[in-house]
XYZ file of C-alpha atoms in Angstrom:
650
model
C 105.264 -72.035 26.474
C 106.051 -68.320 26.753
C 109.717 -67.389 27.417
C 110.922 -64.883 29.863
C 112.203 -61.630 28.707
C 116.167 -61.437 28.371
C 116.215 -58.716 30.942
C 114.419 -60.724 33.615
C 116.676 -63.616 32.811
C 119.825 -61.771 33.313
C 118.469 -60.295 36.565
C 117.665 -63.853 37.843
C 121.147 -65.051 37.001
C 122.749 -62.124 38.842
C 120.498 -62.843 41.844
C 121.515 -66.456 41.745
C 125.160 -65.630 41.529
C 124.885 -63.178 44.447
C 123.103 -65.861 46.492
C 125.796 -68.362 45.675
C 128.657 -65.819 46.631
C 126.958 -64.914 49.870
C 126.531 -68.454 50.808
C 130.261 -69.272 50.688
C 131.835 -68.541 54.144
C 135.126 -70.523 53.655
C 136.419 -68.028 50.898
C 136.510 -64.295 50.844
C 135.138 -63.446 47.523
C 134.789 -59.733 46.527
C 135.210 -57.314 43.697
C 137.777 -54.542 43.291
C 137.406 -51.648 40.952
C 140.267 -50.890 38.475
C 142.007 -48.780 41.148
C 141.782 -51.662 43.716
C 138.984 -50.278 45.804
C 136.551 -52.754 47.067
C 133.253 -52.934 45.266
C 131.625 -55.885 46.761
C 131.834 -58.070 50.022
C 130.658 -61.537 50.882
C 130.094 -63.147 54.218
C 133.251 -65.223 53.788
C 135.294 -62.074 53.521
C 133.635 -60.631 56.686
C 134.396 -63.868 58.588
C 138.157 -63.932 57.532
C 138.991 -60.271 57.723
C 136.552 -59.012 60.353
C 135.002 -56.105 58.410
C 131.372 -55.569 57.782
C 130.370 -54.547 54.242
C 129.518 -50.808 55.054
C 132.803 -50.184 56.805
C 134.951 -51.761 53.996
C 133.181 -51.002 50.660
C 135.018 -48.192 48.862
C 138.297 -48.772 50.811
C 141.526 -49.785 49.013
C 142.255 -53.482 49.411
C 145.916 -52.789 50.366
C 144.852 -52.392 53.863
C 144.826 -56.270 54.052
C 148.412 -56.409 53.390
C 151.197 -56.245 55.903
C 153.503 -53.155 56.363
C 156.416 -55.148 54.943
C 154.352 -56.105 51.743
C 153.195 -52.460 51.308
C 156.822 -51.253 51.381
C 157.651 -53.431 48.438
C 154.383 -52.363 46.712
C 153.001 -55.788 46.538
C 149.342 -54.751 46.196
C 150.106 -52.714 42.987
C 152.312 -55.573 41.762
C 149.359 -57.949 42.237
C 146.938 -55.803 40.303
C 149.531 -55.160 37.538
C 150.285 -58.850 37.245
C 146.590 -59.835 37.017
C 145.824 -57.087 34.348
C 148.894 -58.040 32.162
C 149.136 -61.832 32.674
C 145.518 -62.532 33.197
C 145.848 -64.001 36.701
C 147.746 -63.357 40.101
C 148.199 -66.089 42.504
C 150.195 -65.965 45.791
C 150.435 -67.201 49.405
C 151.418 -64.755 52.216
C 150.462 -63.002 55.479
C 147.333 -60.757 55.579
C 146.039 -58.479 58.199
C 142.644 -58.602 59.821
C 140.676 -55.716 61.240
C 141.852 -56.409 64.710
C 145.497 -56.364 63.491
C 146.046 -60.152 63.716
C 147.655 -61.973 60.837
C 146.504 -64.948 58.938
C 148.154 -66.975 56.144
C 146.113 -66.645 52.985
C 146.070 -68.134 49.439
C 145.090 -65.296 47.025
C 143.830 -65.277 43.490
C 143.154 -62.107 41.479
C 141.500 -62.321 38.168
C 140.828 -59.239 35.809
C 137.264 -58.518 34.716
C 136.930 -57.233 31.048
C 133.905 -55.946 29.145
C 132.982 -56.907 25.664
C 135.168 -54.170 24.315
C 138.115 -55.109 26.141
C 137.740 -52.363 28.792
C 138.976 -53.341 32.312
C 135.954 -53.165 34.603
C 137.736 -54.387 37.803
C 139.102 -57.498 39.474
C 137.635 -60.551 41.062
C 139.551 -61.556 44.342
C 139.220 -64.932 46.013
C 141.088 -65.389 49.348
C 141.329 -68.543 51.491
C 142.490 -68.620 55.130
C 145.351 -71.388 55.211
C 146.431 -70.435 58.781
C 145.834 -73.997 60.151
C 147.721 -75.585 57.289
C 150.488 -73.107 57.708
C 150.674 -73.613 61.451
C 150.597 -77.491 60.878
C 153.547 -77.036 58.398
C 155.375 -74.770 60.818
C 154.820 -77.422 63.593
C 156.210 -80.119 61.277
C 159.120 -77.951 60.435
C 159.714 -77.085 64.065
C 159.576 -80.858 65.017
C 161.834 -81.707 62.130
C 164.459 -78.983 63.265
C 164.174 -80.095 66.860
C 164.724 -83.758 65.718
C 167.658 -82.675 63.643
C 169.137 -80.713 66.606
C 168.441 -83.820 68.821
C 170.137 -86.078 66.213
C 173.015 -83.956 65.757
C 173.411 -83.335 69.459
C 173.886 -87.030 70.247
C 177.697 -87.728 70.543
C 177.513 -91.267 72.032
C 175.611 -92.821 69.223
C 176.165 -93.022 65.403
C 172.591 -92.147 64.035
C 172.353 -92.115 60.263
C 170.229 -93.241 57.419
C 170.787 -95.646 54.468
C 169.038 -95.735 51.187
C 167.444 -99.047 50.173
C 170.777 -100.202 48.606
C 172.771 -99.539 51.812
C 174.445 -96.193 50.822
C 174.736 -93.518 53.642
C 172.260 -90.736 52.976
C 172.835 -88.552 56.066
C 175.325 -88.505 58.946
C 175.218 -87.068 62.578
C 178.054 -85.754 64.765
C 178.062 -88.873 66.980
C 178.789 -90.901 63.715
C 181.663 -88.656 62.895
C 183.001 -89.003 66.433
C 182.798 -92.647 66.583
C 183.783 -93.621 63.021
C 186.039 -90.708 62.141
C 184.290 -89.686 58.892
C 182.911 -86.229 58.153
C 179.576 -86.091 56.435
C 181.091 -84.921 53.080
C 183.400 -87.760 53.194
C 180.858 -90.610 53.814
C 177.433 -89.651 52.475
C 176.893 -91.583 49.237
C 179.335 -94.227 50.210
C 178.172 -97.762 50.974
C 177.986 -98.699 54.737
C 179.915 -101.902 54.268
C 183.134 -100.020 54.622
C 182.479 -99.840 58.402
C 182.782 -103.668 58.484
C 186.026 -105.513 58.984
C 187.532 -107.154 56.063
C 186.624 -110.628 57.531
C 182.966 -109.642 57.908
C 182.937 -108.146 54.314
C 184.425 -111.456 52.975
C 181.635 -113.418 54.870
C 178.868 -111.092 53.346
C 177.859 -109.632 56.770
C 176.580 -106.201 55.430
C 174.298 -107.898 52.914
C 173.043 -110.295 55.585
C 172.300 -107.311 57.860
C 170.110 -105.600 55.095
C 168.355 -108.884 54.478
C 167.500 -109.547 58.168
C 166.150 -105.960 58.515
C 164.135 -106.354 55.414
C 162.796 -109.756 56.335
C 162.154 -109.072 60.104
C 161.950 -105.316 60.138
C 164.886 -105.155 62.536
C 168.351 -106.395 62.924
C 170.413 -106.157 66.246
C 173.852 -107.433 66.824
C 177.229 -106.877 68.399
C 180.504 -107.164 66.593
C 183.865 -105.468 65.585
C 183.613 -102.453 63.337
C 186.266 -100.420 61.568
C 186.903 -96.658 61.813
C 188.408 -94.459 59.090
C 191.897 -94.829 60.554
C 191.637 -98.621 60.417
C 191.337 -99.100 64.200
C 188.662 -101.280 65.308
C 186.009 -101.014 67.995
C 183.360 -103.296 69.458
C 179.837 -101.973 68.506
C 176.292 -102.512 69.354
C 174.258 -102.106 66.160
C 170.504 -101.687 65.461
C 169.272 -101.435 61.831
C 165.570 -100.809 61.233
C 163.840 -100.948 57.898
C 161.811 -97.814 57.019
C 158.670 -98.200 54.774
C 156.266 -95.671 53.281
C 152.460 -95.866 53.680
C 152.159 -98.379 50.757
C 154.738 -100.810 52.652
C 157.579 -99.973 50.047
C 161.063 -99.861 51.522
C 162.549 -96.272 51.379
C 165.723 -96.967 53.465
C 167.181 -97.947 56.740
C 167.735 -96.193 60.046
C 171.017 -97.328 61.695
C 172.119 -96.755 65.151
C 175.683 -97.661 66.241
C 177.186 -97.517 69.707
C 180.819 -97.984 70.785
C 180.761 -100.385 73.571
C 184.461 -101.327 73.713
C 184.965 -99.757 77.166
C 181.798 -101.585 78.452
C 183.099 -104.890 77.104
C 186.539 -104.349 78.409
C 185.083 -103.322 81.883
C 183.096 -106.551 81.812
C 186.042 -108.491 80.996
C 188.160 -106.864 83.850
C 185.201 -107.500 86.270
C 184.986 -111.023 85.181
C 188.771 -111.418 85.699
C 188.744 -109.763 89.071
C 185.856 -112.163 90.187
C 187.842 -115.100 88.944
C 191.176 -113.775 90.624
C 189.144 -113.273 93.817
C 187.697 -116.744 93.661
C 191.178 -118.089 92.770
C 192.741 -116.256 95.671
C 189.980 -117.458 98.211
C 190.298 -120.980 96.839
C 194.247 -120.823 97.321
C 193.872 -119.448 100.750
C 191.587 -122.190 101.662
C 193.895 -124.810 100.325
C 196.771 -123.026 101.900
C 194.990 -123.323 105.453
C 194.159 -126.841 104.667
C 197.564 -127.938 103.484
C 199.229 -126.132 106.457
C 196.984 -128.015 108.845
C 197.648 -131.369 107.051
C 201.333 -130.659 107.040
C 201.408 -130.189 110.700
C 199.704 -133.349 111.434
C 201.587 -135.228 108.845
C 204.937 -134.053 110.289
C 203.823 -135.605 113.622
C 203.163 -138.856 111.988
C 206.448 -138.738 110.098
C 208.159 -137.837 113.253
C 206.814 -141.027 114.875
C 207.572 -143.134 111.806
C 211.041 -141.845 111.082
C 212.044 -141.719 114.714
C 211.003 -145.243 115.362
C 212.695 -146.436 112.100
C 215.959 -144.690 113.165
C 215.984 -146.177 116.596
C 215.111 -149.531 115.050
C 217.961 -149.337 112.506
C 220.386 -148.564 115.450
C 219.187 -151.512 117.542
C 218.588 -154.020 114.802
C 221.349 -156.479 113.878
C 222.725 -156.291 110.380
C 220.451 -158.478 108.360
C 220.836 -158.452 104.575
C 217.215 -159.528 104.237
C 215.664 -156.951 106.639
C 218.058 -153.969 106.268
C 216.972 -152.978 102.681
C 213.305 -153.002 103.755
C 214.185 -150.624 106.618
C 216.124 -148.382 104.381
C 213.296 -148.280 101.913
C 210.894 -147.266 104.609
C 213.058 -144.608 105.799
C 213.515 -143.236 102.258
C 209.727 -143.302 101.867
C 209.380 -141.282 105.188
C 211.846 -138.791 104.012
C 210.145 -138.192 100.765
C 206.947 -137.674 102.768
C 208.927 -135.060 104.741
C 209.955 -133.414 101.572
C 206.337 -133.237 100.386
C 205.301 -131.612 103.608
C 207.823 -128.965 103.007
C 206.390 -128.294 99.761
C 203.021 -128.170 101.242
C 204.148 -125.667 103.698
C 205.890 -123.608 101.179
C 202.721 -123.469 99.033
C 200.625 -122.424 102.092
C 203.219 -119.733 102.912
C 203.670 -121.419 106.261
C 207.323 -122.306 105.668
C 209.559 -119.698 107.258
C 212.367 -118.404 104.973
C 215.856 -118.418 106.169
C 216.579 -115.134 104.376
C 220.098 -114.524 103.237
C 221.883 -112.720 100.419
C 223.054 -115.176 97.719
C 224.684 -114.582 94.372
C 222.749 -116.685 91.879
C 225.776 -117.330 89.636
C 227.549 -119.011 92.545
C 224.446 -120.957 93.365
C 224.091 -122.291 89.875
C 227.726 -123.120 89.546
C 227.822 -124.922 92.971
C 224.818 -127.235 91.809
C 225.925 -128.082 88.191
C 227.476 -131.438 89.075
C 224.373 -132.357 91.114
C 221.920 -131.219 88.424
C 223.693 -133.069 85.707
C 223.762 -136.249 87.745
C 220.039 -135.854 88.353
C 219.155 -135.559 84.602
C 221.335 -138.407 83.289
C 222.861 -138.447 79.881
C 219.679 -137.634 77.809
C 219.467 -133.969 78.553
C 222.182 -131.328 78.202
C 222.473 -128.333 80.535
C 223.694 -124.981 79.330
C 224.082 -121.844 81.470
C 223.969 -118.106 80.787
C 225.623 -116.571 83.791
C 226.593 -112.775 83.485
C 230.032 -111.515 84.681
C 228.464 -109.195 87.307
C 227.098 -110.387 90.707
C 223.436 -111.149 90.603
C 222.683 -110.850 94.288
C 219.183 -111.396 95.648
C 217.800 -111.953 99.201
C 215.991 -115.298 99.756
C 216.347 -118.732 101.307
C 219.351 -120.471 99.576
C 218.248 -123.848 100.438
C 214.721 -123.484 99.206
C 215.974 -121.799 96.183
C 218.220 -124.721 95.493
C 215.197 -127.078 95.820
C 213.159 -124.864 93.586
C 215.979 -124.888 90.837
C 216.125 -128.681 91.023
C 212.372 -128.871 90.725
C 212.328 -126.579 87.608
C 215.237 -128.536 85.956
C 213.455 -131.954 86.668
C 210.334 -130.522 85.121
C 212.220 -129.374 82.066
C 213.860 -132.735 81.855
C 210.538 -134.513 81.909
C 209.128 -132.142 79.254
C 211.943 -133.009 76.795
C 210.721 -136.682 76.538
C 214.113 -137.559 75.187
C 217.228 -135.586 74.177
C 217.164 -131.893 74.440
C 218.638 -128.713 76.021
C 217.955 -127.205 79.340
C 219.272 -123.523 79.689
C 219.704 -121.809 83.092
C 219.776 -118.189 82.605
C 220.344 -114.950 84.754
C 219.465 -111.503 83.455
C 218.879 -108.122 85.035
C 215.791 -106.038 84.441
C 214.964 -102.474 85.514
C 211.109 -102.025 85.672
C 210.214 -98.316 85.566
C 206.465 -98.249 84.654
C 203.274 -99.441 86.461
C 200.874 -101.824 84.650
C 202.868 -104.972 84.150
C 202.989 -108.003 86.399
C 205.975 -106.604 88.168
C 206.175 -103.410 90.290
C 208.722 -100.870 89.327
C 212.166 -101.761 90.675
C 215.486 -103.644 89.844
C 214.939 -107.409 89.295
C 217.072 -110.530 88.450
C 215.432 -113.021 86.137
C 216.443 -116.451 87.163
C 214.970 -118.722 84.337
C 214.974 -122.417 83.362
C 214.166 -122.986 79.708
C 213.773 -126.168 77.784
C 213.265 -127.289 74.190
C 210.485 -129.581 74.930
C 206.863 -129.923 73.786
C 205.667 -126.796 75.470
C 202.172 -126.016 76.822
C 198.975 -124.552 75.599
C 197.493 -121.508 77.106
C 195.058 -123.515 79.339
C 197.884 -125.599 80.758
C 199.951 -122.564 81.317
C 197.068 -120.896 83.312
C 196.797 -124.088 85.567
C 200.474 -124.859 85.925
C 200.920 -123.331 89.367
C 197.430 -124.614 90.639
C 198.040 -126.848 93.631
C 197.913 -130.554 92.785
C 197.626 -129.919 88.976
C 200.247 -132.002 87.045
C 200.490 -133.262 83.576
C 202.635 -136.095 84.638
C 201.538 -139.741 84.950
C 200.143 -141.140 88.424
C 202.951 -141.501 90.853
C 205.359 -139.224 88.843
C 204.395 -135.859 90.432
C 202.549 -134.306 93.247
C 201.484 -131.161 91.542
C 203.030 -128.978 94.289
C 206.439 -128.345 92.676
C 205.494 -125.197 90.838
C 203.244 -124.091 93.649
C 206.275 -124.326 96.043
C 208.400 -122.416 93.638
C 205.768 -119.773 93.278
C 205.367 -119.628 97.099
C 209.107 -119.000 97.619
C 209.304 -116.402 94.887
C 206.277 -114.408 96.245
C 207.671 -114.635 99.912
C 210.830 -113.349 98.647
C 209.017 -110.316 96.905
C 209.150 -111.598 93.388
C 206.843 -113.039 90.793
C 206.906 -116.329 88.847
C 206.206 -116.038 85.057
C 205.778 -118.891 82.688
C 206.334 -118.396 78.855
C 205.306 -121.362 76.727
C 203.786 -122.268 73.459
C 202.804 -125.715 72.231
C 205.667 -127.216 70.376
C 208.045 -124.313 71.130
C 209.294 -125.129 74.589
C 208.744 -123.570 78.058
C 210.682 -120.917 80.086
C 209.873 -120.557 83.705
C 211.228 -117.336 85.147
C 211.640 -116.324 88.756
C 211.693 -112.482 88.967
C 213.527 -111.682 92.286
C 214.320 -108.216 93.563
C 217.953 -107.459 93.098
C 219.762 -106.810 96.483
C 220.725 -103.268 97.244
C 224.183 -102.112 96.398
C 226.749 -103.032 98.841
C 224.943 -106.182 100.018
C 227.507 -109.097 100.115
C 226.398 -112.707 99.920
C 226.598 -114.404 103.201
C 229.221 -117.174 103.726
C 228.326 -120.515 105.196
C 228.113 -120.332 109.013
C 230.618 -122.776 110.710
C 229.066 -125.795 112.431
C 228.798 -125.103 116.113
C 231.341 -126.825 118.191
C 230.787 -127.394 121.938
C 232.850 -125.344 124.341
C 235.822 -127.185 125.894
C 234.056 -126.779 129.207
C 231.663 -129.347 128.076
C 228.294 -129.671 129.717
C 227.488 -132.809 131.843
C 227.008 -135.820 129.562
C 223.682 -136.543 131.185
C 220.952 -133.774 131.166
C 217.654 -133.796 132.739
C 215.196 -132.928 129.845
C 211.540 -132.041 130.152
C 209.857 -133.218 126.779
C 206.479 -131.683 126.170
C 204.029 -132.856 123.335
C 200.273 -133.579 123.215
C 200.937 -136.379 120.642
C 201.952 -139.559 122.417
C 203.607 -140.949 119.415
C 205.877 -138.076 118.895
C 206.703 -137.791 122.570
C 207.659 -141.426 122.794
C 210.130 -141.072 119.875
C 211.559 -137.840 121.297
C 212.073 -139.653 124.674
C 213.719 -142.711 122.965
C 216.107 -140.429 120.988
C 217.030 -138.443 124.093
C 217.494 -141.531 126.306
C 219.618 -143.128 123.577
C 221.812 -140.020 123.714
C 222.200 -140.694 127.495
C 219.935 -138.165 128.868
C 217.176 -138.522 131.525
C 213.693 -137.426 130.204
C 210.515 -136.473 131.972
C 207.434 -136.455 129.749
C 204.534 -134.080 129.815
C 201.462 -134.211 127.618
C 200.471 -130.524 127.898
C 201.860 -127.137 128.688
C 199.778 -127.083 131.957
C 201.338 -130.334 133.058
C 204.808 -129.103 132.092
C 204.260 -126.115 134.394
C 203.062 -128.264 137.350
C 206.281 -130.407 137.084
C 208.476 -127.220 137.069
C 206.736 -125.763 139.929
C 206.939 -128.996 141.959
C 210.814 -128.557 142.208
C 211.218 -132.314 142.485
C 213.627 -132.283 139.494
C 216.128 -129.595 138.454
C 215.748 -129.588 134.675
C 218.606 -128.665 132.330
C 216.453 -128.254 129.234
C 212.856 -128.143 128.001
C 211.868 -129.403 124.561
C 208.247 -128.526 123.714
C 205.917 -128.850 120.676
C 204.323 -125.670 119.630
C 200.781 -126.492 118.546
C 199.141 -127.744 121.742
C 195.685 -127.003 123.140
C 195.191 -124.408 125.906
C 198.877 -123.441 126.239
C 200.991 -123.406 123.086
C 204.678 -124.043 123.034
C 205.558 -120.409 122.766
C 203.257 -119.401 125.574
C 204.903 -122.052 127.839
C 208.393 -120.733 126.852
C 207.233 -117.252 127.950
C 206.114 -118.598 131.314
C 209.365 -120.386 131.763
C 211.334 -117.282 130.867
C 209.493 -115.400 133.513
C 209.996 -117.795 136.265
C 213.016 -119.753 135.362
C 215.026 -117.266 133.041
C 218.167 -119.540 132.841
C 216.355 -122.676 131.673
C 216.659 -123.117 127.929
C 213.635 -124.123 125.848
C 213.676 -125.636 122.285
C 210.576 -125.235 120.271
C 209.643 -128.223 118.018
C 206.992 -127.441 115.396
C 205.608 -128.810 112.275
C 205.005 -125.471 110.830
C 208.645 -124.207 111.159
C 206.878 -120.819 111.869
C 205.753 -118.982 114.915
C 202.445 -117.136 114.869
C 202.313 -113.358 115.522
C 203.489 -112.490 118.994
C 205.713 -115.568 119.355
C 209.314 -115.325 120.392
C 211.389 -115.474 117.191
C 214.541 -115.859 119.074
C 213.577 -119.245 120.460
C 215.839 -122.028 118.939
C 213.597 -124.189 116.784
C 213.599 -127.876 115.797
C 211.521 -128.619 112.549
C 209.524 -131.777 112.623
C 210.281 -134.317 111.584
C 213.786 -134.251 112.959
C 216.333 -136.909 113.213
C 218.392 -138.021 116.276
C 221.426 -136.204 114.834
C 219.570 -132.945 114.451
C 218.395 -133.395 117.949
C 221.781 -133.871 119.220
C 223.118 -130.819 117.360
C 220.583 -128.430 118.677
C 220.843 -129.732 122.214
C 224.563 -129.354 122.205
C 224.234 -125.833 120.579
C 221.731 -124.649 123.195
C 223.377 -126.103 126.309
C 226.777 -124.875 124.875
C 225.600 -121.375 124.465
C 223.938 -121.527 127.930
C 227.334 -122.513 129.508
C 229.177 -119.675 127.593
C 226.585 -117.156 128.821
C 226.657 -118.184 132.533
């Protein structure tokens, strides 16, 4: 085979090389002479830079550089570096024919002849604008994300390495946890946990859960730099690379202390509202029951009293009668407690010195307790004057002392104390003001928190069946609140109990009221026999009232309603000296009947008998009142007082 001449082979290789270079459009491949002027130009160069070969050949390659690069002589530096070091490689902005810029990767290689003479340079340029834009977009997104993360103040957002060490820190984390980034980055995240949680291994458990399930979410107490605690909602996410290898954890923490406290406050408000509604319903119920019960007791006690007066003295029967009367009187005391609880028991308000009240009751209290319990008092030298109902306060004190005795379950000490308090700030269970603390403390078994919370609940009792009604403390609470104060119980299991009545201190200069003298009828005594109109819709009560009045020597006309009473008064057949009427009657109440009588017969006295011991709004508070159940002696006293006053006013 005949071989080609060397010259033809060389020409063929050059042609192939030219075709190869011209076929490449993704790279600008061209030659520079030793001074940097363009000696060749391929289609890729034309596509990148926008110049056609005729208009760019012979021009200096520096025109592709930006003005900024020209000022620092970067084109000259590129050629000098290529000539001295054998290669120049760089990335930077380049300029197209139309003036737009593109990001280019540039390689310049020197070309030498066989003798080592520099013939020029080979220049390869690649347009990396798309990559540059993508990198810029990534950086922009990263910067925006960093700004976002650092701008979040309500959440602690930070990263942990695979071992749980903090690797970055946002401003929200600094605000919530109190650490600056330079104080906490590189430290283990377990220091945010409470000592109890660290002892239980909670930090490690959190990482294990996130590794196993990809996510851990929990609420619990966390600790700030200053040692204070906050209630946190925590999310911990495991972060893995494309190969599934763990590279760290993303941790988000939110302080929800205020939210939790608000939820607790809302729950308590709802519970208080429910309790208030329940107590109001019970109060209305007990008030109505007490009224009806008083009528029944009126019939029972009145009949027993009249029976005792008329029955011969029989040793076999008298104890039974006395026992029945005592049972009725205990029922009457129970209704008074129910009325006090339901706030339907009117207070006979007076100024009273608590020290005098305690000293006056000491003998009675000690006898009530027996020999097992010892009473001590802590009475201050100053006058502790409050404004309340003395009789009900005495009953309240007796209730508290008896409860204290029962709590002792044997020997022990009961202390009755009187102290003064000035409350100046809002927020406690007392409004600002001056208070007298009237307390009864025992050294008994005490109560747990649940029992303390239920202690004033109506009908709640820790005593055995038949030993307590569960209304004692409710009655005391009712009296205290009607007097403008608050009842407070301080007790712990095994440490005794103190029940305190915080009563507003009377204003300076208020003097305790002295006992009013019992009314004595005027010497100009009224006629022995009176014409009395007795009005009551309950036949049993009306019969007893009539029997009591007739037994006292009076003539009685009965009416079963207010309407019937007015008809009798308008009939003028009998000139009445007195009207005794029940208050709670259908159609016309006792107070409405009294108003009609005052209009038409202004000199006719009216006594209002009621099982509530309270008039509704709009009732005449000046009417003399006889609380049910009443005895014949009470009836006789009020009749004498009313008729005596009427005689004096004539």
